[in-house]
Tab-separated table of C-alpha atoms and ligand atoms in Angstrom:
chain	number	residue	atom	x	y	z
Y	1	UNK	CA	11.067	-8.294	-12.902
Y	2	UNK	CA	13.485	-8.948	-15.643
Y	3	UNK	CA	16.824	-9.247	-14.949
Y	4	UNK	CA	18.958	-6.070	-15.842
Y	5	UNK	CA	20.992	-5.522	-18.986
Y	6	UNK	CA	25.197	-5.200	-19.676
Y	7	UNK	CA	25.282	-2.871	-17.366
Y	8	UNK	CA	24.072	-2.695	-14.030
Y	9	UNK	CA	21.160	-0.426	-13.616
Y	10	UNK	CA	22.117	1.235	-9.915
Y	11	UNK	CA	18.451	3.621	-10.216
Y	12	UNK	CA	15.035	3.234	-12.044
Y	13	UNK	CA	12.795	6.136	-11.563
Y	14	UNK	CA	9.228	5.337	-12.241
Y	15	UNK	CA	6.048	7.544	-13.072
Y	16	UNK	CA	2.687	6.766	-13.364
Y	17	UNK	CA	1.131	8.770	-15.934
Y	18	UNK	CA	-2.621	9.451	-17.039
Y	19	UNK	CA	-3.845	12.517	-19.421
Y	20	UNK	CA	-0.643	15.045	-18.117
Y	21	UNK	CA	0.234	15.986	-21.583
Y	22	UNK	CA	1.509	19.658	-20.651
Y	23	UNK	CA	3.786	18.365	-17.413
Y	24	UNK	CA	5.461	15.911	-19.773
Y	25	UNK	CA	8.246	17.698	-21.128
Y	26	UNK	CA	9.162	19.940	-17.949
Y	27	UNK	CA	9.124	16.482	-15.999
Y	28	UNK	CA	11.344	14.703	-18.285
Y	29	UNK	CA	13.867	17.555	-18.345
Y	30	UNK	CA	13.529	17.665	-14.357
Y	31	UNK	CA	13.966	14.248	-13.975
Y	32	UNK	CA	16.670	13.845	-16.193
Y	33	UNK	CA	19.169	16.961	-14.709
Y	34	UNK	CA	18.209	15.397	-11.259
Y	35	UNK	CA	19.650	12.260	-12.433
Y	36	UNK	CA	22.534	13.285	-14.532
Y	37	UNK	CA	23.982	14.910	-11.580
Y	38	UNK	CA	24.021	11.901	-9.314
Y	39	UNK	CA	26.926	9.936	-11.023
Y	40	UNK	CA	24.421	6.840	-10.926
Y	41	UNK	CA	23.640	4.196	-14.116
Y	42	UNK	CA	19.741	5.344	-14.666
Y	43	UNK	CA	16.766	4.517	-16.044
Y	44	UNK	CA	13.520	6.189	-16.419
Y	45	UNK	CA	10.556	4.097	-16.640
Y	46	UNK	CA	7.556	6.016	-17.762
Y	47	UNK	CA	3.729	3.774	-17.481
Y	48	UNK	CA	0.886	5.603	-19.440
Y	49	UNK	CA	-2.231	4.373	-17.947
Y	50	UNK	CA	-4.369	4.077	-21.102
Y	51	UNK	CA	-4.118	8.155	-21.329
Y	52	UNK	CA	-6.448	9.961	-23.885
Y	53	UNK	CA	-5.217	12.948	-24.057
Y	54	UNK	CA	-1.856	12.616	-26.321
Y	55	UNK	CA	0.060	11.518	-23.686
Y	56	UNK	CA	0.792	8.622	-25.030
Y	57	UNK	CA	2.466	10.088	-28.665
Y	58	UNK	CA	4.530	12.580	-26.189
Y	59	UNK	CA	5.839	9.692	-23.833
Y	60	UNK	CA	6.850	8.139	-27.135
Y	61	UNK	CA	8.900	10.803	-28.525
Y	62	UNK	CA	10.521	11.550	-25.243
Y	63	UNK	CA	11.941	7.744	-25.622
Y	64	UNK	CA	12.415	7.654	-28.696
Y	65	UNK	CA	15.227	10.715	-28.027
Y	66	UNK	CA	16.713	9.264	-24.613
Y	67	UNK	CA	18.063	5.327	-24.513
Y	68	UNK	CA	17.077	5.799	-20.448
Y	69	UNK	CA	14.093	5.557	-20.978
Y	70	UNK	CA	11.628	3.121	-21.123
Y	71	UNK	CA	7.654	3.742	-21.948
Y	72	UNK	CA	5.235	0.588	-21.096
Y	73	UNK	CA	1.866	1.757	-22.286
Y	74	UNK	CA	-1.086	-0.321	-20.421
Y	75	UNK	CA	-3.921	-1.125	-22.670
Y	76	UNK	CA	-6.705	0.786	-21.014
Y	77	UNK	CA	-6.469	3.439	-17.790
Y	78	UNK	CA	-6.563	0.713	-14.663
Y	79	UNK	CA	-5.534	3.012	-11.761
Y	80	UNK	CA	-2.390	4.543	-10.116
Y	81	UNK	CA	-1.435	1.150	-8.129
Y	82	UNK	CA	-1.552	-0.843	-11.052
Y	83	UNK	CA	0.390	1.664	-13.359
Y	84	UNK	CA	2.817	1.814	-10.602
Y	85	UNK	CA	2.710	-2.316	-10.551
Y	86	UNK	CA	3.372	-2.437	-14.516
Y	87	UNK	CA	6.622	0.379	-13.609
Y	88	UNK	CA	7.656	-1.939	-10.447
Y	89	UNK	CA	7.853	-5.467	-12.890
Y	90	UNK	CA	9.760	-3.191	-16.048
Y	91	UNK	CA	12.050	-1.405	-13.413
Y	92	UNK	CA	15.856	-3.138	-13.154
Y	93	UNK	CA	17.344	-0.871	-10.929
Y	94	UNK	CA	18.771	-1.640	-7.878
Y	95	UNK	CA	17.063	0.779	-6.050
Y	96	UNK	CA	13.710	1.932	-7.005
Y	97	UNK	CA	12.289	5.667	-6.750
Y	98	UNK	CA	8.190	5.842	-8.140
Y	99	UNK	CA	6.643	9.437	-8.223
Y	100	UNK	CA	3.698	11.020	-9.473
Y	101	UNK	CA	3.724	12.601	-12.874
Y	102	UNK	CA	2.218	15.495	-12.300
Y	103	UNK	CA	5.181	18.007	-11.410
Y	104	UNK	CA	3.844	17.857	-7.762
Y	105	UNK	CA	6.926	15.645	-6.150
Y	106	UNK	CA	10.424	17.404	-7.478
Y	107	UNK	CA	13.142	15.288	-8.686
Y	108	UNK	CA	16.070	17.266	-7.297
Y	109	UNK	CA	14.799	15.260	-3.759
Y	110	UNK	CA	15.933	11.830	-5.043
Y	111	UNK	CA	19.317	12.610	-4.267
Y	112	UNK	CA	18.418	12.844	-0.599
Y	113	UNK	CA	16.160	10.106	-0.585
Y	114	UNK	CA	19.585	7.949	-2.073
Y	115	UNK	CA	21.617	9.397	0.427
Y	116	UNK	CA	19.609	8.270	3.248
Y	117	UNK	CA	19.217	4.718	2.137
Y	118	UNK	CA	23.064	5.089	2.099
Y	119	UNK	CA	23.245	5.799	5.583
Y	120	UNK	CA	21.603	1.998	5.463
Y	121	UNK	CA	18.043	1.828	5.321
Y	122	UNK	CA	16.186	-0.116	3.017
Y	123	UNK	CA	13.276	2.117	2.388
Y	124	UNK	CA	13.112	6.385	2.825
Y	125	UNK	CA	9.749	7.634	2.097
Y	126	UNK	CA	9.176	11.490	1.062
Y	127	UNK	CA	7.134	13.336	3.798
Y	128	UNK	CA	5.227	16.560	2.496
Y	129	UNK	CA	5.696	17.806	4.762
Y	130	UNK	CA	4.473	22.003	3.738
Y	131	UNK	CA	1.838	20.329	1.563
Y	132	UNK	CA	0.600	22.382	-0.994
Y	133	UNK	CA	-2.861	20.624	-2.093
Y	134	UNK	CA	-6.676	21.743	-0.801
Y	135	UNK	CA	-6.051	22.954	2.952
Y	136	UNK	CA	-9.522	20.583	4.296
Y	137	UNK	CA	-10.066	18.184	1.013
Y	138	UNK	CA	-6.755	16.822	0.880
Y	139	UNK	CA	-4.284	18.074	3.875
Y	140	UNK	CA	-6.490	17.699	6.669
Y	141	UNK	CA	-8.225	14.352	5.854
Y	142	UNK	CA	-4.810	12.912	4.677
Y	143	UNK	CA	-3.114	13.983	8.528
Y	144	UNK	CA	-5.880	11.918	9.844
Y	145	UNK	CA	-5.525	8.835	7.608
Y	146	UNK	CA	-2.056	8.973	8.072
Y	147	UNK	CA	-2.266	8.903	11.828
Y	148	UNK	CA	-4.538	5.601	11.588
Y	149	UNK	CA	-2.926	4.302	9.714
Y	150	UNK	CA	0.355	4.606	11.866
Y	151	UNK	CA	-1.785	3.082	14.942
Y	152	UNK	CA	-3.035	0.409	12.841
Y	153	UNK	CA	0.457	-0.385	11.495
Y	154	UNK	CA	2.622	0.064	14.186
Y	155	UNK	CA	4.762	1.843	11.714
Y	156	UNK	CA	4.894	5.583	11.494
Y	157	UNK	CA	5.450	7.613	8.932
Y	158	UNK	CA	4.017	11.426	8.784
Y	159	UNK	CA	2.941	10.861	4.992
Y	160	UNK	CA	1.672	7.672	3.324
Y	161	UNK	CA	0.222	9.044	0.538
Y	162	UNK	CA	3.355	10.449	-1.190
Y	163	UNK	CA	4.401	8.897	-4.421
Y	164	UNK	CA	7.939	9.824	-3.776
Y	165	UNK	CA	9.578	6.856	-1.990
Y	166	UNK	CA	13.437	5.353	-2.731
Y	167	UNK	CA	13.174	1.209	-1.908
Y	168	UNK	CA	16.338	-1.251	-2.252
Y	169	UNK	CA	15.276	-3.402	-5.046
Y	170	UNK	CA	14.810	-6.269	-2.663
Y	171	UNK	CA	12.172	-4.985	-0.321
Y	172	UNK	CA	9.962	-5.152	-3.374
Y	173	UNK	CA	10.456	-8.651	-4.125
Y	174	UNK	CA	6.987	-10.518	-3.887
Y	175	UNK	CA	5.007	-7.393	-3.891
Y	176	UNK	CA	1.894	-7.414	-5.210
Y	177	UNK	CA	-0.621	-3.878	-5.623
Y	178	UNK	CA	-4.449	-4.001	-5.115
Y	179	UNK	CA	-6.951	-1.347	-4.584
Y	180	UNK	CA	-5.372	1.801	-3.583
Y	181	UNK	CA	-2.358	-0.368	-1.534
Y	182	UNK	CA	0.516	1.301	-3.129
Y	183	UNK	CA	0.876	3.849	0.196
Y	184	UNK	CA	1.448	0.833	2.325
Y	185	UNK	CA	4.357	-0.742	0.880
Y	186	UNK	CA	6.733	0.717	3.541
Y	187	UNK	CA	4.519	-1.204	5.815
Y	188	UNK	CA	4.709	-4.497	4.031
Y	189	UNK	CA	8.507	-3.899	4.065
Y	190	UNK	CA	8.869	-3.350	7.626
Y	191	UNK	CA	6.917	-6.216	8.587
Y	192	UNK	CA	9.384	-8.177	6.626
Y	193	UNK	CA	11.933	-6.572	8.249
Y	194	UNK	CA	13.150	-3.675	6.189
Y	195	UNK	CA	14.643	-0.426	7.873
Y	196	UNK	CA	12.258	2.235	6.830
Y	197	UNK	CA	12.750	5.906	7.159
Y	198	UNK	CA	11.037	9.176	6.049
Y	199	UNK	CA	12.625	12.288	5.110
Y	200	UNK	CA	10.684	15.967	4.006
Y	201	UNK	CA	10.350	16.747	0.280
Y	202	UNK	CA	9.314	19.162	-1.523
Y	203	UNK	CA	5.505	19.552	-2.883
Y	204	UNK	CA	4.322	22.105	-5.560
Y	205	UNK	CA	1.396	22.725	-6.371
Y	206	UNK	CA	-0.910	21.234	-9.408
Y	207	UNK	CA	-0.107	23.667	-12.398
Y	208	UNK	CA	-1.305	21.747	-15.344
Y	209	UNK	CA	-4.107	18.824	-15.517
Y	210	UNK	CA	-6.042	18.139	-12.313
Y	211	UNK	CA	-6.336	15.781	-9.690
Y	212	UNK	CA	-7.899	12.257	-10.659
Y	213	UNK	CA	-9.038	12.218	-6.576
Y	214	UNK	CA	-11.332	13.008	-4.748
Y	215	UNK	CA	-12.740	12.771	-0.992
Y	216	UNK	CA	-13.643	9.452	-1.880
Y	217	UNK	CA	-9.933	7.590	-1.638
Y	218	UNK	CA	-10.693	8.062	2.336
Y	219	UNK	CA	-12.717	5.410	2.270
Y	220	UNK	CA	-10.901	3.119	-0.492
Y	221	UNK	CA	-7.564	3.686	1.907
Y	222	UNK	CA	-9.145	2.758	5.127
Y	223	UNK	CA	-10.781	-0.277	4.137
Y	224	UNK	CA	-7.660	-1.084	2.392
Y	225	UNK	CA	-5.545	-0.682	6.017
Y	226	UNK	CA	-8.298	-3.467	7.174
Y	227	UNK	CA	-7.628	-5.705	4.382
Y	228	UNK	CA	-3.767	-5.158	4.675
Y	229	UNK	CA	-3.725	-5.665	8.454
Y	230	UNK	CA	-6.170	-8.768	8.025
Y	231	UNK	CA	-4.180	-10.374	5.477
Y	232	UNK	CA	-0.935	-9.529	7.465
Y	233	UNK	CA	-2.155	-11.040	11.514
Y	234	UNK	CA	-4.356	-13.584	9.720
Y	235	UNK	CA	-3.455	-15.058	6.578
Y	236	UNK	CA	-1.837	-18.017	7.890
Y	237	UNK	CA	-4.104	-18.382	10.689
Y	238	UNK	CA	-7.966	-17.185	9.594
Y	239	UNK	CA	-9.360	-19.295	12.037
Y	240	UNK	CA	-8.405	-17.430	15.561
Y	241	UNK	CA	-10.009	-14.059	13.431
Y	242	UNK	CA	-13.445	-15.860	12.866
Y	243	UNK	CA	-13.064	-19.125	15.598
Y	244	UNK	CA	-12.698	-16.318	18.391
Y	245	UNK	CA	-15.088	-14.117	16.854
Y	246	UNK	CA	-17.344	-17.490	16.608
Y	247	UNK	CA	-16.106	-18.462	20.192
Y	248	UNK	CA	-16.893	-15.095	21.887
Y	249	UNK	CA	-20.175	-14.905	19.902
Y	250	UNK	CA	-21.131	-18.994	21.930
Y	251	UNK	CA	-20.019	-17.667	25.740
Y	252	UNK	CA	-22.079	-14.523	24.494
Y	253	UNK	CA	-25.211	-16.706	23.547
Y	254	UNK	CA	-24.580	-18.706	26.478
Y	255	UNK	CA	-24.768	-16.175	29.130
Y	256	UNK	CA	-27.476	-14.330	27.464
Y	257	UNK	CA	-29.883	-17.699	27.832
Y	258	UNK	CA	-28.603	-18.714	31.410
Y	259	UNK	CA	-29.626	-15.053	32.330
Y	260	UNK	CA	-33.037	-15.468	30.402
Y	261	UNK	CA	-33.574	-18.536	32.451
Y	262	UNK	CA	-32.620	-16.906	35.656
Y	263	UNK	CA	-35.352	-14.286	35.546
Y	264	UNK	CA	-37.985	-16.668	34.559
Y	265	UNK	CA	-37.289	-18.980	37.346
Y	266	UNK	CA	-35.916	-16.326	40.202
Y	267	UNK	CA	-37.377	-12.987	39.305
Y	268	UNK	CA	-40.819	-14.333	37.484
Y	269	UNK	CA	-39.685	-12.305	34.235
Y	270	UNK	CA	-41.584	-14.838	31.728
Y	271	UNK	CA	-39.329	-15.279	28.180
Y	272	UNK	CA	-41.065	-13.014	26.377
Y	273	UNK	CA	-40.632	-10.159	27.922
Y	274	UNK	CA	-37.072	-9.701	28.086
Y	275	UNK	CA	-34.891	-9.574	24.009
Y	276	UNK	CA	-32.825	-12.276	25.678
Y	277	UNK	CA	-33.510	-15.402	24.667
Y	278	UNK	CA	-33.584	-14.203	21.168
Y	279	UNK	CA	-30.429	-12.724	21.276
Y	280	UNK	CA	-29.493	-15.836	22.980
Y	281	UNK	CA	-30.508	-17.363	19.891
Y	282	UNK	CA	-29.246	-14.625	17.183
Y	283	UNK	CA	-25.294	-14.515	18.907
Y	284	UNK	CA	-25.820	-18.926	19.111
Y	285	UNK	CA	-26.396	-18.674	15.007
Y	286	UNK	CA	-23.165	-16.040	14.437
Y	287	UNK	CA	-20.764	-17.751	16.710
Y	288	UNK	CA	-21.518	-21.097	14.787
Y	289	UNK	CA	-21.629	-19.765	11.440
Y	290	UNK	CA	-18.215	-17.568	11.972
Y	291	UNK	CA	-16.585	-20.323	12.739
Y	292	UNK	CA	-17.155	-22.483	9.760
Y	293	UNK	CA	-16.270	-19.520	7.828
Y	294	UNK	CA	-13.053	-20.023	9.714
Y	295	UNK	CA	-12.895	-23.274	8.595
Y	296	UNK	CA	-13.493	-22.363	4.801
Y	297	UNK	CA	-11.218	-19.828	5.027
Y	298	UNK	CA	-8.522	-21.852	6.258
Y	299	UNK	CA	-9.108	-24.479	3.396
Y	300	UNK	CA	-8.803	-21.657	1.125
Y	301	UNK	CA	-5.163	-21.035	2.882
Y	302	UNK	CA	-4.479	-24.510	2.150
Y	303	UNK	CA	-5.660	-23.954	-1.508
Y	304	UNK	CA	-3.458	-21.174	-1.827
Y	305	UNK	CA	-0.026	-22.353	-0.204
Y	306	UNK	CA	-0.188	-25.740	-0.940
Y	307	UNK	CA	-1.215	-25.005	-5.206
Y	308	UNK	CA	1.112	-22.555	-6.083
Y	309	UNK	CA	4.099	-23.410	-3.400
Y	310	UNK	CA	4.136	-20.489	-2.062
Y	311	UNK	CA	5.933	-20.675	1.133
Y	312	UNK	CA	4.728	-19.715	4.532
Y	313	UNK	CA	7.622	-17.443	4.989
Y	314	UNK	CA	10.466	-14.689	3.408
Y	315	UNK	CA	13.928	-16.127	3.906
Y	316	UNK	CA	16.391	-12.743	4.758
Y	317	UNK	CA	19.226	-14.834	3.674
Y	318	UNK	CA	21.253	-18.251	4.383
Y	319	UNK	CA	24.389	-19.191	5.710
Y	320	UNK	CA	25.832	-22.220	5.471
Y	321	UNK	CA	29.571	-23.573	5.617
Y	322	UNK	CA	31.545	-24.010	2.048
Y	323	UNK	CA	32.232	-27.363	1.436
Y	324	UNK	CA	29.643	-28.791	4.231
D	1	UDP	N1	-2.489	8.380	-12.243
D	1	UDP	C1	-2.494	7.224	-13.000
D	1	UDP	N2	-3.689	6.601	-13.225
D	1	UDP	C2	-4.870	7.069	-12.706
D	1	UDP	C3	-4.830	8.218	-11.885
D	1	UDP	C4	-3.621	8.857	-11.670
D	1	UDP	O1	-1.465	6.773	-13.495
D	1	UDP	O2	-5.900	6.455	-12.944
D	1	UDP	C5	-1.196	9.075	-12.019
D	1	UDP	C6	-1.228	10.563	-12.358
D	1	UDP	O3	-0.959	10.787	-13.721
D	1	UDP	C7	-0.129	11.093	-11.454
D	1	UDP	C8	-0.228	10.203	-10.226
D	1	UDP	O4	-0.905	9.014	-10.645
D	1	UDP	O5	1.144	10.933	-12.035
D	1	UDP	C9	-0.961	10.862	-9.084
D	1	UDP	O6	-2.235	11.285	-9.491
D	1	UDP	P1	-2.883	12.658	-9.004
D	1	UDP	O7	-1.920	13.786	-9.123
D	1	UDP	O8	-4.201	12.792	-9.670
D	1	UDP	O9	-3.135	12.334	-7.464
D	1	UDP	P2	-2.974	13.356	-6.246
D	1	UDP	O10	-1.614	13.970	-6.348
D	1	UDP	O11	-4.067	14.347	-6.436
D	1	UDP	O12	-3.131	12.488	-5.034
D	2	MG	MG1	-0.881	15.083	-7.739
């Protein structure tokens, strides 16, 4: 992220946008007498995700009027994390509020999301909480993967989904988006330590464009949880995933041919007419493949620390005597 200007930036407000032409210029008049009545140095950062539909021309003009604002058009449309990545590396504020672009998050919330992280939390994520999308479609399925992913996470927050967040600048350092990840940032903060709160916001509904969603995401966000959770207990330590997978797979295999042998010489069951000795022979190959896999994955953690010096760990902060 590049380092901020003469003066201090205390807010950037980012928004992905793709093809909302007609919520442009009600969202940058929202935005802006949301912001002008905080008292706060702002910024708006505004990402058009390779729009087609003269988005891109509007977003222009809109900066071309207002200083604030800042417009970083990506070449071609790549998605609502990475849009929200390309807003996350342009954005200098010290504290950092994304939200969607579509009119469906209102701006006159970010003053309560600030005043919360006041209170001293590091992130405050918006809970929609009277949710006005498709009752089944969106509302029901999204209460479920919101509940796994809670249990999965350890962290729980009534709403991952919404865009509307507020994050101290800090708890964003080293962040990186894939897939559809940008929903579990507060998780990757609170792992690292951060203070993470949610309050209710308000949700509208969808008045001009439509949804670039469908049932679909489900899927995309729960294999997402895996990889996050994965990458989070295991990335430093692959092997106990697939060496105990491998390990429990051998005791498995092991048991399965003592037992074969057991009924051929005590019950006069001949081999072939129980599955076990091939299964025996199936969990023998798994175990002992799943564990070089562990192997290869932890030279690929090698590969990946040791190449780019990336450190095992986040340092909070260091104290040390003056002088010492
Ligand atoms: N968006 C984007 N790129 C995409 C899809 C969506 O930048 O490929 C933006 C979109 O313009 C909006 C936000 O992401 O500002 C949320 O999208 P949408 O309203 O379609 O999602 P929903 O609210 O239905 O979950
Ligand atoms: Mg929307």
């Amino acid at each position: 992220m590049p380092a901020a200007g003469d003066t201090p930036i205390d807010l950037t407000v980012t928004v992905p946008v793709y093809n909302e032409l007609d919520n442009l210029p009600p969202l940058y008049e929202r935005i802006r007498a949301a912001l002008e009545a905080l008292s706060r140095q702002w910024e708006l950062v505004l990402v058009d995700d390779g729009s087609n539909d003269g988005s891109a021309a509007r977003l222009d003009e809109i900066a071309a009027a207002d200083a604030r604002v800042t417009v970083v058009h990506l070449s071609r449309n790549y998605g609502q994390t990475a849009a929200l990545m390309a807003g996350l590396d342009h954005a200098r504020g010290a504290i950092i509020v994304p939200m969607d672009g579509d009119l469906q998050n209102d701006p006159t919330d970010i003053g309560r999301l600030l005043a919360k992280l006041d209170e001293g939390y590091d992130v405050v994520s918006g809970w929609r909480k009277d949710r006005q999308d498709h009752p089944i479609k969106r509302n029901f399925t999204s209460r479920v993967a919101n509940w796994l992913i809670s249990q999965v996470s350890g962290v729980h927050l009534h709403d991952y989904g919404c865009s509307l967040k507020a994050y101290r600048r800090e708890m964003l350092a080293g962040v990186k988006l894939y897939g559809e990840m940008h929903r579990f940032v507060p998780i990757y903060a609170r792992w690292n330590g951060a203070r993470v709160t949610e309050i209710p916001v308000l949700h509208h509904p969808r008045l001009h464009g439509e949804s670039k969603y469908g049932l679909e995401r489900v899927l995309k966000v729960v294999l997402d949880l895996i990889v996050v959770k994965f990458l989070f207990r295991y990335a430093s330590k692959p092997i106990y995933l697939f060496g105990g997978f491998g390990l429990l797979c051998l005791f498995a295999s092991f048991g399965a041919g003592l037992w074969a042998l057991w009924l051929k010489f005590f019950e006069d069951t001949s081999l072939i007419q129980t599955p076990l000795p091939l299964l025996s022979v199936f969990l023998a190959g798994s175990g002992i493949i799943s564990i070089l896999m562990g192997l290869l994955a932890e030279m690929l953690n090698r590969t990946y620390h040791e190449s780019q010096q990336k450190p095992v760990y986040r340092i909070g902060s260091v104290v040390r005597r003056g002088g010492d």
